Tab-separated table of C-alpha atoms in Angstrom:
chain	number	residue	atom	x	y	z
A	1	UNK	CA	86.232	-135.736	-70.409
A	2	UNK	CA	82.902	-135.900	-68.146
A	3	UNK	CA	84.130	-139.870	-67.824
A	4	UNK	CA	87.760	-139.219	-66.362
A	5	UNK	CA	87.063	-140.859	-63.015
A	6	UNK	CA	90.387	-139.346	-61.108
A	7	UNK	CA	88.836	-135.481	-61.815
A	8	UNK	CA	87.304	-133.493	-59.285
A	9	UNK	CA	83.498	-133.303	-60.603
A	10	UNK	CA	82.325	-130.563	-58.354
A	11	UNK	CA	79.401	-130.496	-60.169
A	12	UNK	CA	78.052	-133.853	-59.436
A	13	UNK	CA	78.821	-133.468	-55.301
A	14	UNK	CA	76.639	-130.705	-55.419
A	15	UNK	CA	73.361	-132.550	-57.594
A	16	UNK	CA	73.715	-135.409	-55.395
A	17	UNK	CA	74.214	-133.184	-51.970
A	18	UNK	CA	71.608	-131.169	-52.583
A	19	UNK	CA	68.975	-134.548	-53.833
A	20	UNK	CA	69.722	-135.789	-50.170
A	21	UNK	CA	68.578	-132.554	-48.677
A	22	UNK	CA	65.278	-132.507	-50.832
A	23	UNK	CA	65.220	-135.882	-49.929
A	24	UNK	CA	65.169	-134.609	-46.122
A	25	UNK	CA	62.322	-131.641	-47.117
A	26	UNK	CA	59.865	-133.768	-48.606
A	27	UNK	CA	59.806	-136.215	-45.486
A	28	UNK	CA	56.698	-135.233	-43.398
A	29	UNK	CA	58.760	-134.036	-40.238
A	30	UNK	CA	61.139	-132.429	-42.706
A	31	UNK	CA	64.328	-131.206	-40.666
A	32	UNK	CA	67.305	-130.181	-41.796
A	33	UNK	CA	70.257	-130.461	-40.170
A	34	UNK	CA	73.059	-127.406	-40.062
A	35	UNK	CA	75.599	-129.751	-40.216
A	36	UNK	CA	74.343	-131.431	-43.441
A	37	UNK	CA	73.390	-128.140	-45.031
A	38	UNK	CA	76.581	-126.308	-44.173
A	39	UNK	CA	78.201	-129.265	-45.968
A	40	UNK	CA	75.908	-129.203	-48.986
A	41	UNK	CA	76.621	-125.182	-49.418
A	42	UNK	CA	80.295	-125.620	-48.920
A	43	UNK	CA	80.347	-127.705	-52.417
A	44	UNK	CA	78.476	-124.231	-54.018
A	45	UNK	CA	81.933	-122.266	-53.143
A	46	UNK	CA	83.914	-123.087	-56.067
A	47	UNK	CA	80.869	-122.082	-58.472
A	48	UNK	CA	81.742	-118.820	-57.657
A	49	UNK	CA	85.874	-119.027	-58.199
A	50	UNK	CA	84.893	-120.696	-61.537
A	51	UNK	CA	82.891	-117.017	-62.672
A	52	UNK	CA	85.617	-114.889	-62.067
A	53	UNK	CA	85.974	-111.171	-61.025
A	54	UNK	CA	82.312	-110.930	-61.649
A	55	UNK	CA	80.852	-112.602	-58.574
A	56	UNK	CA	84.372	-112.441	-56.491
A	57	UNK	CA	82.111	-110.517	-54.327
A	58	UNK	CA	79.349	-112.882	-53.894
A	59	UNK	CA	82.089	-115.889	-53.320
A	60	UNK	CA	83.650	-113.988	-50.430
A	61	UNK	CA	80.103	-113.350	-48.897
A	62	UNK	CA	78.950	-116.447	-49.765
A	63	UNK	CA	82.224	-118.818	-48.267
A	64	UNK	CA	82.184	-116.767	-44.736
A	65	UNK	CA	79.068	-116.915	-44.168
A	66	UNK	CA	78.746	-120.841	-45.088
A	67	UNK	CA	82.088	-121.291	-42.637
A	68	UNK	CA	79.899	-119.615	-40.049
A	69	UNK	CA	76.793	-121.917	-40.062
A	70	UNK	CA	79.762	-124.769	-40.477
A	71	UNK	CA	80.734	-123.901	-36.959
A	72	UNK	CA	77.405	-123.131	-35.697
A	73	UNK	CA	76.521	-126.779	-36.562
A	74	UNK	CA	79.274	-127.766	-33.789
A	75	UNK	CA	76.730	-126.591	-30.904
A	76	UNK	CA	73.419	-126.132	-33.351
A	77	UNK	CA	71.644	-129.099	-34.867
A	78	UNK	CA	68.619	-127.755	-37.112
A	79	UNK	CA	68.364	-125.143	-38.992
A	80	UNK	CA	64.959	-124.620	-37.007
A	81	UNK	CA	66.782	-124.424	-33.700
A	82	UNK	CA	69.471	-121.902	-34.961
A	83	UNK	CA	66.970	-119.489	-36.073
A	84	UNK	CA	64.957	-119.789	-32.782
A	85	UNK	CA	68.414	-118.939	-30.869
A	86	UNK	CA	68.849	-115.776	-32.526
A	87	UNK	CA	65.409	-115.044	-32.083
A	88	UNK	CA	65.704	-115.327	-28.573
A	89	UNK	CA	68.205	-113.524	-28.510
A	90	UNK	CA	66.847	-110.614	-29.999
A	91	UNK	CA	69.732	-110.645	-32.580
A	92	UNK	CA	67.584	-112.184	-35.626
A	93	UNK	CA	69.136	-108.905	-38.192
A	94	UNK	CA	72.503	-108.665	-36.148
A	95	UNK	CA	75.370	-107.942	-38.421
A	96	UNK	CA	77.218	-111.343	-38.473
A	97	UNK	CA	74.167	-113.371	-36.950
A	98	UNK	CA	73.713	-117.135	-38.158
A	99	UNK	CA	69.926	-116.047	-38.751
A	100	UNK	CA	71.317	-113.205	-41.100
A	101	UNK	CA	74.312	-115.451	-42.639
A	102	UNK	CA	71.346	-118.077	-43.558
A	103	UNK	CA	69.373	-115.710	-45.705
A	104	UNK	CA	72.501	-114.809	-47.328
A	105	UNK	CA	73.768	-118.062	-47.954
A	106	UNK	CA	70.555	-119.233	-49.156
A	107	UNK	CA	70.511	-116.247	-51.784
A	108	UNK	CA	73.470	-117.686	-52.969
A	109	UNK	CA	71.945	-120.451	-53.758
A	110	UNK	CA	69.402	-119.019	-55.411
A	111	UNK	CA	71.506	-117.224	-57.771
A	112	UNK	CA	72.847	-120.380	-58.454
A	113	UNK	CA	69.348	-121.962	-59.396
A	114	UNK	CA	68.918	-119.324	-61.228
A	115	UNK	CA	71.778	-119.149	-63.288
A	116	UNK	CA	71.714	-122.981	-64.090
A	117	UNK	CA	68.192	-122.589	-65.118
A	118	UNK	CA	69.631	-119.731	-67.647
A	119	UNK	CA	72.196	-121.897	-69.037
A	120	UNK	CA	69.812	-124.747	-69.791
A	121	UNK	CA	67.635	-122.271	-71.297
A	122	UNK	CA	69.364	-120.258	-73.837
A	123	UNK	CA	71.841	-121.393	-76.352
A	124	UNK	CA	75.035	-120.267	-77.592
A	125	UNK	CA	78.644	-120.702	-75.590
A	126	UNK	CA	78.297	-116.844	-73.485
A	127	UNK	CA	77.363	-116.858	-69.835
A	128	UNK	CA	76.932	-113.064	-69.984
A	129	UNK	CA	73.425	-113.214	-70.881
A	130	UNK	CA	72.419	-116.215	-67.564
A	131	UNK	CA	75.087	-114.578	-65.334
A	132	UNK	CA	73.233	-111.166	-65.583
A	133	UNK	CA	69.471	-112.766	-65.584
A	134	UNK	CA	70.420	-114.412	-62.599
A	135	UNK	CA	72.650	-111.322	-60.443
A	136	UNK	CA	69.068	-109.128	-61.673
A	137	UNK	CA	66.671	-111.381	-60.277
A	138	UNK	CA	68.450	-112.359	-56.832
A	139	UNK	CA	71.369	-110.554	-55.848
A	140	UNK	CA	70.846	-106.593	-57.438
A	141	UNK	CA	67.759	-105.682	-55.344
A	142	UNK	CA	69.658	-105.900	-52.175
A	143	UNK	CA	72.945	-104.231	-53.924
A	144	UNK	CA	73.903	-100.620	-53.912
A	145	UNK	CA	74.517	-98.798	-57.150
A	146	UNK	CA	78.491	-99.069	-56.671
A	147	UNK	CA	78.131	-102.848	-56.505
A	148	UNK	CA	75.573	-102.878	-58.965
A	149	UNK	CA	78.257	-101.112	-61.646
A	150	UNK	CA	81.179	-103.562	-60.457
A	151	UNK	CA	79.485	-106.274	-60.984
A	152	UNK	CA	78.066	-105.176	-64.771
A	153	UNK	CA	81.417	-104.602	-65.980
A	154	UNK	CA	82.667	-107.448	-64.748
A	155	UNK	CA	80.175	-109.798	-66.985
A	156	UNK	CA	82.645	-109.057	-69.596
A	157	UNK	CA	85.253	-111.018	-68.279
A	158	UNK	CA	83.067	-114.319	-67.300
A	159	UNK	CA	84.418	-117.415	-69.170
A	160	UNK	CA	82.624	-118.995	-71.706
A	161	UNK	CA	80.338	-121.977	-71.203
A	162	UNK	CA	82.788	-124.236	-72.725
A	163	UNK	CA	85.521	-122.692	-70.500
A	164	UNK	CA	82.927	-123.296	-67.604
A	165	UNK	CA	82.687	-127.091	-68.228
A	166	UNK	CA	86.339	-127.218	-68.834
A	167	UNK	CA	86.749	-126.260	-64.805
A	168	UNK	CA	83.993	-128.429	-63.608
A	169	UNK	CA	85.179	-131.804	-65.822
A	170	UNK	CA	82.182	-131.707	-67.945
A	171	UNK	CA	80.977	-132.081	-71.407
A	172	UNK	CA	77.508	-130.769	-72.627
A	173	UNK	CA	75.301	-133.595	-71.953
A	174	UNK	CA	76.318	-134.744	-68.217
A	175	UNK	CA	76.221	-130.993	-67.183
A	176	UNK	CA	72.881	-129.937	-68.106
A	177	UNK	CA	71.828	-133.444	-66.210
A	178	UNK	CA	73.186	-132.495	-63.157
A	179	UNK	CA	72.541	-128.693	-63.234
A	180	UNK	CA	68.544	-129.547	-63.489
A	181	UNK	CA	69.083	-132.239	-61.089
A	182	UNK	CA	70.627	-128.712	-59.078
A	183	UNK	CA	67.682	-126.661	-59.933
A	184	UNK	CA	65.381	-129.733	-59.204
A	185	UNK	CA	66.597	-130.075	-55.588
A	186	UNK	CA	67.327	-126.787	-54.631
A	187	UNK	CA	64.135	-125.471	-54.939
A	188	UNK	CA	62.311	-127.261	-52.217
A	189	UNK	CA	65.255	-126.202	-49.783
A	190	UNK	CA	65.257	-123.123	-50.898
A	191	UNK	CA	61.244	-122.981	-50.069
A	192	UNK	CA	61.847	-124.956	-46.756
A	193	UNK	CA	64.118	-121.928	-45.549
A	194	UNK	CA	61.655	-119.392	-46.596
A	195	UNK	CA	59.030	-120.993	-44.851
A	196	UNK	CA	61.689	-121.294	-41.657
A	197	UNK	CA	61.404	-117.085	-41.802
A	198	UNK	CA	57.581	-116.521	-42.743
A	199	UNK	CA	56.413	-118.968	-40.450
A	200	UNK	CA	58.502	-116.767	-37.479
A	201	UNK	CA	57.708	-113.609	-39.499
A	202	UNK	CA	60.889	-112.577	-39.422
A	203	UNK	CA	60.832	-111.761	-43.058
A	204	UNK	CA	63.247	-112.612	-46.152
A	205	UNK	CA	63.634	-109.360	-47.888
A	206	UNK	CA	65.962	-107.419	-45.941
C-alpha cells in the first residue's frame, strides 16, 4: 500500500516540508519565510479531516488561519517581519491579526507533534487514548468547558489507527518513519516561533 506511487501520501509532504524548515532554523541567521511556512502548514490541514468530528473544530481554526498567513506572505516575507508589523501597529492580540493567527496555527502544530509522538508511543489500533493526550496538553487550556465537552465525546468517533493509515496511504512501518521525522522537525520550528514572541515579550499563552 505505502509503495503505490499514484496515491496522495500526505504524510510524506508534510516530513519532508517540515525537514526543509528545520533545515532553515538550524542555519545561524535562521529565517523563515511566511511564504514557505504557510505552505508547510497548509499540508497539516487534511490531518485534521482525517480525525473526524473530534477536531472539526480545530481544522476550521486551523485552515483559516493558515489561508491568512498564505496571503499575508503576498506583501510579508518573514515571519520576523509580520510579527513586527502587528506590533507596530499596536494590534499584536487583535481578533483576526496575523500575530494572533500564528500562535494559533503553530498550536496546531503542536497538537500534531504531540499526537504523533502518542501514536509512536503506545500500542494497540485506538487513537482515543493519543488524540486525548495530545487535545489535554495543547489545545484544552485555552478551551472553554463547552468545547472542552464537544470535543471529549467526540473521541469516540475517531477512526482507528489502521483506518488512519488507510487515509494517508500508509502501512505501519513507513508511517511511524515519517511521523518521527514530523516530530523531529517540528520541534525546532515550533521553538523558533516561541522564541519570535519571548524575544518581543509579547507572550505565547494567551
Amino acid at each position: 500500500m505505502a509503495e503505490d506511487g499514484g496515491a496522495e501520501r500526505p504524510l510524506r509532504k508534510i516530513a519532508d516540508a517540515f525537514k526543509d524548515l528545520a533545515a532553515t532554523v538550524n542555519t545561524e541567521n535562521a529565517n523563515i519565510e511566511v511564504a514557505a511556512f504557510s505552505h508547510a502548514c497548509s499540508l497539516v490541514s487534511p490531518l485534521f479531516g482525517c480525525l473526524g468530528i473530534a477536531f472539526k473544530f480545530a481544522e476550521m481554526d486551523y485552515v483559516s488561519k493558515v489561508d491568512d498567513l498564505v496571503e499575508a506572505s503576498d506583501s510579508i516575507s518573514t515571519l520576523q517581519s509580520l510579527l513586527d508589523q502587528d506590533i507596530q501597529a499596536n494590534t499584536v492580540r487583535k481578533a483576526g491579526s496575523h500575530t494572533r493567527n500564528l500562535l494559533r496555527v503553530k498550536r496546531g502544530l503542536d497538537m500534531v507533534k504531540v499526537l504523533f509522538e502518542q501514536i509512536i508511543a503506545c500500542e494497540g489500533n485506538s487513537l482515543k487514548d493519543p488524540a486525548s493526550k495530545a487535545y489535554a496538553q495543547v489545545f484544552a487550556p485555552y478551551h472553554g468547558w463547552a468545547i472542552r465537552k464537544a470535543v471529549a465525546a467526540g473521541m469516540y468517533a475517531l477512526p482507528s489507527k489502521a483506518q488512519l493509515l488507510r487515509k494517508l496511504n500508509e502501512d505501519e512501518n513507513s508511517a511511524q518513519m515519517l511521523m518521527q521525522s514530523y516530530v523531529a522537525s517540528s520541534a525546532p520550528v515550533i521553538h523558533y516561533i516561541d522564541g519570535l514572541y519571548l524575544s518581543r515579550e509579547i507572550g505565547i499563552d494567551w
